[in-house]
């Protein structure tokens, strides 16, 4: 018999470098054209002046940190990087954990994630209206004014003032007082003008108050007859009563009596008002509360960050919910059996197990925030744009704005790249650790 022929080890096919290069070449060309070349050109252009002919070295980088507008943009960018990703991730974590326990959790996730389908431009237009100063248009101020007016009663007749020639004069702080003192059994009439038509809509005809023995009476009314023909300081037919007006009797700087006008504009003060001056306090005429200037220099950046969180909290929630689905339920149930409360389970088990996912969300949002541009550009009005400025917006303004300086714009672009590199390094390092596992 012939001895069996042994089978040697198979030859491993050598990688064909040429074939691999052919397949990689299109991707390398696109990568070089869209990434490598722009980065290299930006670094090169940042070393020249605005014209592109004069070599300035690192001068543009020095100018970048000495310019007040760019320093403001840098400070706002730091606020964005610290606040926006943290708040979005925290809300996403809370939403993901809570919706896991409710029956309509899927519908809630859909509603929260829905803003991701809206472009940044559309979201900016929406929130420009939400933050409008006029409570009749801006939802934020409409809610804020409604809450404020629930606890602080608005002035009944904002902007009203005494009729010229009446026995009333300004007494400081927006209040008005009579020149003469009130006498018991006499009437002191208080004619006013400049009352808004909406404030007397549905008001009754003013009635002349009858004198009462030992008391001070009078009438407050809008001394204005539509179409003209009325007599000053006289209650004419058709002139409206001013109901709800506070009238105070002041003697020696102290309020001794007070009354509020009724539906017909009349008021009655007790005998203590005799010999005192009558005063209409400023609270009767204070301007209507119009809410908060959300897009003013002080609040414009937090307001825009709020719109960003509205958009991206759903993104964080979906990723965290996907990670939460992979958490072993046995660990959670074992902790509950051992007596751990829900807060302890969440803090000591759920969050540590979700740490890799939370890092991914945070890093992604930080990179996204560093290039935020359109929300700031659309939402911030012209008067507050400098206060809301960020580096990406400053890059656009320096490169394509009214004072074009492509050298400075390129320096800002390179600086943004330098800021992104550490975040990308952390992300790549985390991905390598995940692969080793």
Short mmCIF file of C-alpha atoms in Angstrom, two decimals:
data_model
loop_
_atom_site.label_atom_id
_atom_site.label_comp_id
_atom_site.label_asym_id
_atom_site.label_seq_id
_atom_site.Cartn_x
_atom_site.Cartn_y
_atom_site.Cartn_z
CA UNK A 1 0.00 0.00 0.00
CA UNK A 2 1.10 3.50 -0.78
CA UNK A 3 1.79 5.68 2.11
CA UNK A 4 -0.77 8.42 2.55
CA UNK A 5 0.28 11.74 1.26
CA UNK A 6 0.28 14.39 3.99
CA UNK A 7 -1.56 17.61 3.33
CA UNK A 8 0.56 20.66 4.09
CA UNK A 9 -0.72 23.99 5.39
CA UNK A 10 -2.69 26.07 2.92
CA UNK A 11 -1.02 29.08 1.49
CA UNK A 12 -2.53 32.32 2.64
CA UNK A 13 -3.26 34.56 -0.30
CA UNK A 14 -1.17 37.67 -0.16
CA UNK A 15 -3.19 40.88 -0.06
CA UNK A 16 -3.17 42.54 -3.40
CA UNK A 17 -2.06 46.04 -2.65
CA UNK A 18 -2.90 47.26 -6.11
CA UNK A 19 -6.51 46.06 -5.94
CA UNK A 20 -6.96 47.58 -2.47
CA UNK A 21 -5.53 50.89 -3.71
CA UNK A 22 -7.94 50.94 -6.65
CA UNK A 23 -10.93 50.50 -4.33
CA UNK A 24 -9.65 53.02 -1.78
CA UNK A 25 -8.60 55.65 -4.30
CA UNK A 26 -12.06 57.22 -4.88
CA UNK A 27 -12.66 57.50 -1.14
CA UNK A 28 -9.19 58.97 -0.61
CA UNK A 29 -9.74 61.50 -3.39
CA UNK A 30 -13.07 62.60 -1.92
CA UNK A 31 -11.59 62.72 1.58
CA UNK A 32 -8.66 64.77 0.39
CA UNK A 33 -10.84 67.18 -1.59
CA UNK A 34 -13.46 67.71 1.10
CA UNK A 35 -11.42 67.41 4.31
CA UNK A 36 -7.64 67.47 3.91
CA UNK A 37 -7.38 70.27 1.35
CA UNK A 38 -9.83 72.66 3.13
CA UNK A 39 -8.02 72.14 6.44
CA UNK A 40 -4.62 72.70 4.89
CA UNK A 41 -5.76 75.76 2.97
CA UNK A 42 -7.42 77.22 6.09
CA UNK A 43 -4.19 76.82 8.06
CA UNK A 44 -2.23 78.42 5.20
CA UNK A 45 -4.75 81.28 4.72
CA UNK A 46 -4.78 82.07 8.45
CA UNK A 47 -1.15 83.16 8.17
CA UNK A 48 -1.97 86.02 5.76
CA UNK A 49 -3.81 89.32 6.06
CA UNK A 50 -7.26 90.21 4.71
CA UNK A 51 -5.97 90.73 1.18
CA UNK A 52 -4.16 87.41 1.16
CA UNK A 53 -0.89 88.96 0.02
CA UNK A 54 0.76 90.04 3.26
CA UNK A 55 2.23 87.36 5.49
CA UNK A 56 1.32 88.05 9.15
CA UNK A 57 2.27 84.75 10.74
CA UNK A 58 0.32 84.24 13.96
CA UNK A 59 -0.97 87.81 13.89
CA UNK A 60 -4.52 86.72 13.09
CA UNK A 61 -4.53 84.43 16.11
CA UNK A 62 -3.39 87.30 18.32
CA UNK A 63 -6.07 89.56 16.85
CA UNK A 64 -8.63 86.85 17.47
CA UNK A 65 -8.05 86.96 21.23
CA UNK A 66 -7.76 90.74 21.39
CA UNK A 67 -11.03 91.44 19.58
CA UNK A 68 -13.92 92.06 22.01
CA UNK A 69 -16.57 90.51 19.74
CA UNK A 70 -14.54 87.32 19.33
CA UNK A 71 -13.89 87.10 23.08
CA UNK A 72 -17.65 87.37 23.65
CA UNK A 73 -18.18 84.61 21.08
CA UNK A 74 -15.59 82.44 22.80
CA UNK A 75 -17.21 82.93 26.22
CA UNK A 76 -20.65 82.10 24.83
CA UNK A 77 -19.25 79.01 23.11
CA UNK A 78 -17.87 77.80 26.45
CA UNK A 79 -21.33 78.30 28.00
CA UNK A 80 -22.90 76.35 25.15
CA UNK A 81 -20.44 73.46 25.43
CA UNK A 82 -20.90 73.17 29.20
CA UNK A 83 -24.66 73.71 29.50
CA UNK A 84 -26.43 72.53 26.34
CA UNK A 85 -25.05 68.95 26.09
CA UNK A 86 -25.34 68.38 29.85
CA UNK A 87 -28.96 69.57 30.04
CA UNK A 88 -29.98 67.68 26.88
CA UNK A 89 -28.36 64.47 28.12
CA UNK A 90 -29.87 64.80 31.59
CA UNK A 91 -33.36 65.35 30.19
CA UNK A 92 -32.89 62.50 27.75
CA UNK A 93 -31.88 60.21 30.62
CA UNK A 94 -34.88 61.22 32.71
CA UNK A 95 -37.29 60.79 29.78
CA UNK A 96 -35.82 57.40 28.85
CA UNK A 97 -36.08 56.03 32.39
CA UNK A 98 -39.56 57.40 33.09
CA UNK A 99 -41.13 56.39 29.78
CA UNK A 100 -40.04 52.82 30.37
CA UNK A 101 -42.59 52.59 33.18
CA UNK A 102 -45.67 54.13 31.55
CA UNK A 103 -48.10 52.57 29.13
CA UNK A 104 -47.99 55.45 26.66
CA UNK A 105 -44.18 55.67 26.71
CA UNK A 106 -43.85 55.08 22.95
CA UNK A 107 -46.20 57.96 22.14
CA UNK A 108 -44.31 60.22 24.55
CA UNK A 109 -40.99 59.31 22.93
CA UNK A 110 -42.45 60.09 19.53
CA UNK A 111 -43.57 63.53 20.66
CA UNK A 112 -40.23 64.34 22.30
CA UNK A 113 -38.24 63.10 19.30
CA UNK A 114 -40.43 64.91 16.76
CA UNK A 115 -38.47 68.24 16.90
CA UNK A 116 -35.50 66.38 15.38
CA UNK A 117 -37.47 66.27 12.13
CA UNK A 118 -37.47 70.08 12.02
CA UNK A 119 -34.54 71.93 10.51
CA UNK A 120 -32.53 74.36 12.60
CA UNK A 121 -33.80 77.23 10.46
CA UNK A 122 -37.44 76.30 11.04
CA UNK A 123 -36.82 75.81 14.76
CA UNK A 124 -35.19 79.24 14.90
CA UNK A 125 -38.21 80.87 13.28
CA UNK A 126 -40.54 79.04 15.68
CA UNK A 127 -38.65 80.16 18.76
CA UNK A 128 -38.23 83.70 17.46
CA UNK A 129 -42.03 83.86 17.71
CA UNK A 130 -42.13 81.96 21.02
CA UNK A 131 -39.80 84.52 22.61
CA UNK A 132 -41.55 87.56 21.12
CA UNK A 133 -41.85 90.41 23.63
CA UNK A 134 -45.55 90.98 22.88
CA UNK A 135 -47.65 88.61 25.03
CA UNK A 136 -50.25 88.58 22.27
CA UNK A 137 -47.73 86.86 19.99
CA UNK A 138 -45.03 85.28 22.14
CA UNK A 139 -46.09 82.08 23.91
CA UNK A 140 -43.36 82.38 26.57
CA UNK A 141 -44.45 85.86 27.62
CA UNK A 142 -48.14 84.97 27.35
CA UNK A 143 -47.61 82.24 29.96
CA UNK A 144 -45.31 84.41 32.06
CA UNK A 145 -47.73 87.36 32.08
CA UNK A 146 -50.67 85.08 32.92
CA UNK A 147 -48.79 83.69 35.94
CA UNK A 148 -47.67 87.18 37.00
CA UNK A 149 -51.17 88.66 36.75
CA UNK A 150 -52.54 85.76 38.79
CA UNK A 151 -50.53 86.89 41.82
CA UNK A 152 -50.13 90.62 41.06
CA UNK A 153 -53.29 92.41 40.01
CA UNK A 154 -52.65 94.61 36.96
CA UNK A 155 -53.36 98.34 37.03
CA UNK A 156 -56.97 99.14 36.08
CA UNK A 157 -56.12 102.14 33.88
CA UNK A 158 -52.48 102.08 32.71
CA UNK A 159 -51.29 105.38 31.26
CA UNK A 160 -54.28 107.44 32.43
CA UNK A 161 -53.69 110.98 33.77
CA UNK A 162 -55.74 113.90 35.15
CA UNK A 163 -57.54 116.21 32.78
CA UNK A 164 -55.71 119.54 32.39
CA UNK A 165 -57.27 122.13 34.69
CA UNK A 166 -58.56 119.56 37.19
CA UNK A 167 -57.78 119.76 40.90
CA UNK A 168 -55.10 117.06 40.57
CA UNK A 169 -51.33 117.36 40.31
CA UNK A 170 -48.44 114.90 40.16
CA UNK A 171 -47.24 113.91 43.62
CA UNK A 172 -44.25 111.74 42.70
CA UNK A 173 -43.79 108.14 41.65
CA UNK A 174 -46.64 108.27 39.16
CA UNK A 175 -49.33 109.19 41.75
CA UNK A 176 -51.66 112.20 41.60
CA UNK A 177 -53.04 114.23 44.56
CA UNK A 178 -55.60 116.99 44.93
CA UNK A 179 -54.32 120.50 45.55
CA UNK A 180 -57.04 121.25 48.10
CA UNK A 181 -58.10 119.23 51.13
CA UNK A 182 -61.37 117.34 51.27
CA UNK A 183 -64.24 118.58 53.42
CA UNK A 184 -66.83 116.42 55.14
CA UNK A 185 -70.18 116.43 53.34
CA UNK A 186 -68.58 117.63 50.07
CA UNK A 187 -67.91 115.82 46.78
CA UNK A 188 -64.47 115.71 45.18
CA UNK A 189 -64.66 114.76 41.51
CA UNK A 190 -61.68 113.18 39.75
CA UNK A 191 -61.78 113.62 35.95
CA UNK A 192 -59.19 111.60 33.99
CA UNK A 193 -58.13 111.35 30.36
CA UNK A 194 -55.79 109.20 28.24
CA UNK A 195 -57.65 106.03 29.24
CA UNK A 196 -57.33 103.15 26.77
CA UNK A 197 -60.65 102.36 25.02
CA UNK A 198 -60.26 98.68 25.92
CA UNK A 199 -60.13 99.61 29.64
CA UNK A 200 -63.59 101.23 29.58
CA UNK A 201 -65.25 98.86 27.13
CA UNK A 202 -68.55 97.91 28.71
CA UNK A 203 -68.23 100.52 31.49
CA UNK A 204 -71.38 102.27 32.75
CA UNK A 205 -72.33 105.89 32.40
CA UNK A 206 -70.63 107.94 35.12
CA UNK A 207 -72.95 109.29 37.84
CA UNK A 208 -72.40 112.36 39.99
CA UNK A 209 -71.92 111.24 43.60
CA UNK A 210 -74.33 112.61 46.17
CA UNK A 211 -72.88 114.39 49.20
CA UNK A 212 -73.23 112.53 52.49
CA UNK A 213 -73.09 114.14 55.91
CA UNK A 214 -69.76 113.53 57.66
CA UNK A 215 -68.28 111.67 54.66
CA UNK A 216 -66.27 112.54 51.58
CA UNK A 217 -67.73 111.41 48.26
CA UNK A 218 -66.90 111.88 44.60
CA UNK A 219 -66.77 110.38 41.12
CA UNK A 220 -63.90 109.26 38.91
CA UNK A 221 -64.69 109.17 35.20
CA UNK A 222 -63.22 109.47 31.72
CA UNK A 223 -63.79 113.15 30.97
CA UNK A 224 -63.96 112.70 27.22
CA UNK A 225 -66.94 112.79 24.89
CA UNK A 226 -66.58 110.96 21.63
CA UNK A 227 -67.03 113.32 18.73
CA UNK A 228 -66.35 116.40 20.89
CA UNK A 229 -68.81 118.80 22.47
CA UNK A 230 -68.31 117.78 26.08
CA UNK A 231 -67.65 120.22 28.91
CA UNK A 232 -64.41 119.91 30.91
CA UNK A 233 -64.68 118.77 34.54
CA UNK A 234 -68.38 118.02 34.05
CA UNK A 235 -69.97 114.59 33.70
CA UNK A 236 -71.60 114.69 30.28
CA UNK A 237 -73.93 112.05 28.81
CA UNK A 238 -71.95 109.16 27.36
CA UNK A 239 -68.85 109.68 29.52
CA UNK A 240 -67.74 106.42 31.11
CA UNK A 241 -67.22 105.63 34.78
CA UNK A 242 -63.80 104.43 35.96
CA UNK A 243 -64.58 101.50 38.22
CA UNK A 244 -61.94 99.82 40.40
CA UNK A 245 -59.87 102.98 40.92
CA UNK A 246 -58.23 103.26 44.36
CA UNK A 247 -58.69 106.60 46.14
CA UNK A 248 -56.68 107.37 49.28
CA UNK A 249 -57.00 110.12 51.88
CA UNK A 250 -53.52 111.27 52.95
CA UNK A 251 -52.75 113.47 55.95
CA UNK A 252 -49.20 114.22 57.04
CA UNK A 253 -47.80 111.66 54.62
CA UNK A 254 -49.93 108.87 56.10
CA UNK A 255 -52.94 107.16 54.51
CA UNK A 256 -55.90 107.66 56.89
CA UNK A 257 -58.64 106.21 54.67
CA UNK A 258 -59.06 104.42 51.38
CA UNK A 259 -61.88 103.48 49.00
CA UNK A 260 -62.39 101.91 45.59
CA UNK A 261 -64.70 103.38 42.96
CA UNK A 262 -67.80 101.39 42.12
CA UNK A 263 -69.44 100.51 38.82
CA UNK A 264 -70.72 104.05 38.36
CA UNK A 265 -67.37 105.61 39.27
CA UNK A 266 -68.46 106.82 42.71
CA UNK A 267 -66.56 106.39 45.98
CA UNK A 268 -67.26 107.09 49.64
CA UNK A 269 -64.56 107.88 52.23
CA UNK A 270 -65.25 107.86 55.99
CA UNK A 271 -65.12 110.91 58.26
CA UNK A 272 -61.34 110.41 58.78
CA UNK A 273 -60.82 111.72 55.23
CA UNK A 274 -62.04 115.21 56.15
CA UNK A 275 -59.15 117.66 56.09
CA UNK A 276 -56.90 115.30 54.08
CA UNK A 277 -55.72 115.44 50.52
CA UNK A 278 -57.04 112.79 48.14
CA UNK A 279 -54.48 110.76 46.24
CA UNK A 280 -54.72 108.39 43.30
CA UNK A 281 -51.78 105.99 43.86
CA UNK A 282 -49.46 105.04 41.04
CA UNK A 283 -50.75 101.46 41.13
CA UNK A 284 -53.85 102.74 39.31
CA UNK A 285 -51.83 103.85 36.29
CA UNK A 286 -48.79 101.55 36.11
CA UNK A 287 -47.99 100.24 32.67
CA UNK A 288 -49.24 96.76 31.93
CA UNK A 289 -46.72 94.02 32.67
CA UNK A 290 -45.35 92.77 29.34
CA UNK A 291 -43.27 89.89 30.63
CA UNK A 292 -39.57 89.19 30.23
CA UNK A 293 -37.28 90.39 27.47
CA UNK A 294 -36.18 86.88 26.55
CA UNK A 295 -34.13 88.06 23.59
CA UNK A 296 -32.49 90.95 25.40
CA UNK A 297 -28.71 90.98 25.94
CA UNK A 298 -29.00 89.38 29.39
CA UNK A 299 -31.14 86.33 28.50
CA UNK A 300 -30.64 85.77 24.79
CA UNK A 301 -28.03 83.00 25.17
CA UNK A 302 -30.01 80.95 27.76
CA UNK A 303 -33.13 81.40 25.63
CA UNK A 304 -31.42 80.04 22.51
CA UNK A 305 -29.92 77.16 24.51
CA UNK A 306 -33.48 76.34 25.58
CA UNK A 307 -34.53 76.01 21.94
CA UNK A 308 -31.52 73.74 21.29
CA UNK A 309 -32.46 71.51 24.23
CA UNK A 310 -36.02 71.33 22.88
CA UNK A 311 -34.63 69.92 19.65
CA UNK A 312 -31.91 67.59 20.90
CA UNK A 313 -33.31 66.15 24.13
CA UNK A 314 -35.27 63.68 21.99
CA UNK A 315 -32.08 62.56 20.26
CA UNK A 316 -30.45 61.91 23.64
CA UNK A 317 -33.56 60.11 24.88
CA UNK A 318 -33.66 57.69 21.94
CA UNK A 319 -29.98 56.71 22.26
CA UNK A 320 -30.20 56.33 26.03
CA UNK A 321 -33.42 54.31 25.73
CA UNK A 322 -31.65 51.95 23.33
CA UNK A 323 -28.85 51.52 25.86
CA UNK A 324 -31.35 51.06 28.66
CA UNK A 325 -32.97 48.19 26.78
CA UNK A 326 -29.68 46.30 27.05
CA UNK A 327 -29.35 46.69 30.82
CA UNK A 328 -29.77 43.27 32.53
CA UNK A 329 -33.08 43.28 34.41
CA UNK A 330 -31.71 40.69 36.83
CA UNK A 331 -29.36 43.26 38.34
CA UNK A 332 -32.16 45.76 38.86
CA UNK A 333 -34.51 43.19 40.40
CA UNK A 334 -31.74 41.84 42.65
CA UNK A 335 -31.03 45.34 43.93
CA UNK A 336 -34.71 45.91 44.67
CA UNK A 337 -34.95 42.57 46.46
CA UNK A 338 -31.94 43.57 48.59
CA UNK A 339 -33.89 46.64 49.74
CA UNK A 340 -32.51 49.34 47.44
CA UNK A 341 -34.90 52.18 46.66
CA UNK A 342 -35.65 53.39 43.14
CA UNK A 343 -33.28 56.35 43.51
CA UNK A 344 -30.47 54.06 44.67
CA UNK A 345 -31.11 51.65 41.79
CA UNK A 346 -31.04 54.54 39.35
CA UNK A 347 -27.92 56.18 40.78
CA UNK A 348 -25.82 53.11 41.59
CA UNK A 349 -26.83 50.65 38.88
CA UNK A 350 -28.67 52.24 35.95
CA UNK A 351 -26.42 55.26 35.46
CA UNK A 352 -23.09 53.35 35.76
CA UNK A 353 -24.28 50.75 33.27
CA UNK A 354 -25.38 53.50 30.90
CA UNK A 355 -22.09 55.40 31.23
CA UNK A 356 -20.77 54.39 27.76
CA UNK A 357 -24.00 55.54 26.11
CA UNK A 358 -24.04 58.79 28.10
CA UNK A 359 -20.48 59.52 26.99
CA UNK A 360 -21.44 58.94 23.34
CA UNK A 361 -24.39 61.32 23.66
CA UNK A 362 -22.34 63.97 25.46
CA UNK A 363 -19.47 63.85 22.97
CA UNK A 364 -21.83 63.96 19.99
CA UNK A 365 -23.70 66.96 21.38
CA UNK A 366 -20.48 68.77 22.29
CA UNK A 367 -19.23 68.45 18.72
CA UNK A 368 -22.62 69.58 17.45
CA UNK A 369 -22.65 72.59 19.78
CA UNK A 370 -19.20 73.77 18.71
CA UNK A 371 -20.56 74.39 15.21
CA UNK A 372 -23.92 75.87 16.27
CA UNK A 373 -24.75 78.73 13.94
CA UNK A 374 -28.24 78.86 12.48
CA UNK A 375 -30.21 78.92 15.73
CA UNK A 376 -28.22 81.91 16.99
CA UNK A 377 -28.36 83.71 13.66
CA UNK A 378 -32.15 83.34 13.30
CA UNK A 379 -33.36 83.76 16.89
CA UNK A 380 -31.17 86.59 18.18
CA UNK A 381 -32.43 90.03 17.05
CA UNK A 382 -29.98 92.54 15.66
CA UNK A 383 -29.77 94.42 18.96
CA UNK A 384 -28.71 91.27 20.84
CA UNK A 385 -26.70 89.48 18.16
CA UNK A 386 -23.36 90.61 19.60
CA UNK A 387 -24.38 89.35 23.05
CA UNK A 388 -25.44 85.96 21.62
CA UNK A 389 -22.43 85.60 19.33
CA UNK A 390 -20.64 82.22 19.11
CA UNK A 391 -17.47 81.16 17.31
CA UNK A 392 -19.22 79.55 14.34
CA UNK A 393 -21.30 82.67 13.77
CA UNK A 394 -18.22 84.87 14.17
CA UNK A 395 -16.46 82.69 11.60
CA UNK A 396 -19.26 83.42 9.13
CA UNK A 397 -19.27 87.15 9.90
CA UNK A 398 -15.49 87.47 9.62
CA UNK A 399 -15.32 85.51 6.36
CA UNK A 400 -18.46 86.72 4.57
CA UNK A 401 -19.86 89.64 6.58
CA UNK A 402 -19.56 93.37 6.00
CA UNK A 403 -15.95 93.57 7.20
CA UNK A 404 -14.55 90.61 5.27
CA UNK A 405 -11.24 89.31 6.62
CA UNK A 406 -10.65 85.79 5.35
CA UNK A 407 -7.38 85.58 7.25
CA UNK A 408 -9.12 86.16 10.57
CA UNK A 409 -11.99 83.87 9.55
CA UNK A 410 -9.51 81.10 8.69
CA UNK A 411 -7.82 81.56 12.07
CA UNK A 412 -11.19 81.12 13.81
CA UNK A 413 -11.85 77.98 11.72
CA UNK A 414 -8.48 76.51 12.71
CA UNK A 415 -9.15 77.37 16.35
CA UNK A 416 -12.52 75.57 16.16
CA UNK A 417 -10.74 72.54 14.71
CA UNK A 418 -8.28 72.61 17.62
CA UNK A 419 -11.23 72.65 20.03
CA UNK A 420 -12.86 69.67 18.32
CA UNK A 421 -9.71 67.52 18.23
CA UNK A 422 -9.62 66.68 22.00
CA UNK A 423 -13.30 65.73 21.92
CA UNK A 424 -12.71 63.52 18.89
CA UNK A 425 -9.68 61.95 20.60
CA UNK A 426 -11.77 61.01 23.62
CA UNK A 427 -14.42 59.55 21.36
CA UNK A 428 -11.93 57.48 19.34
CA UNK A 429 -10.24 56.22 22.48
CA UNK A 430 -13.58 55.11 23.87
CA UNK A 431 -14.42 53.32 20.60
CA UNK A 432 -11.12 51.42 20.70
CA UNK A 433 -11.81 50.29 24.25
CA UNK A 434 -15.23 49.04 23.19
CA UNK A 435 -13.70 47.03 20.37
CA UNK A 436 -11.17 45.38 22.69
CA UNK A 437 -13.98 44.18 24.89
#
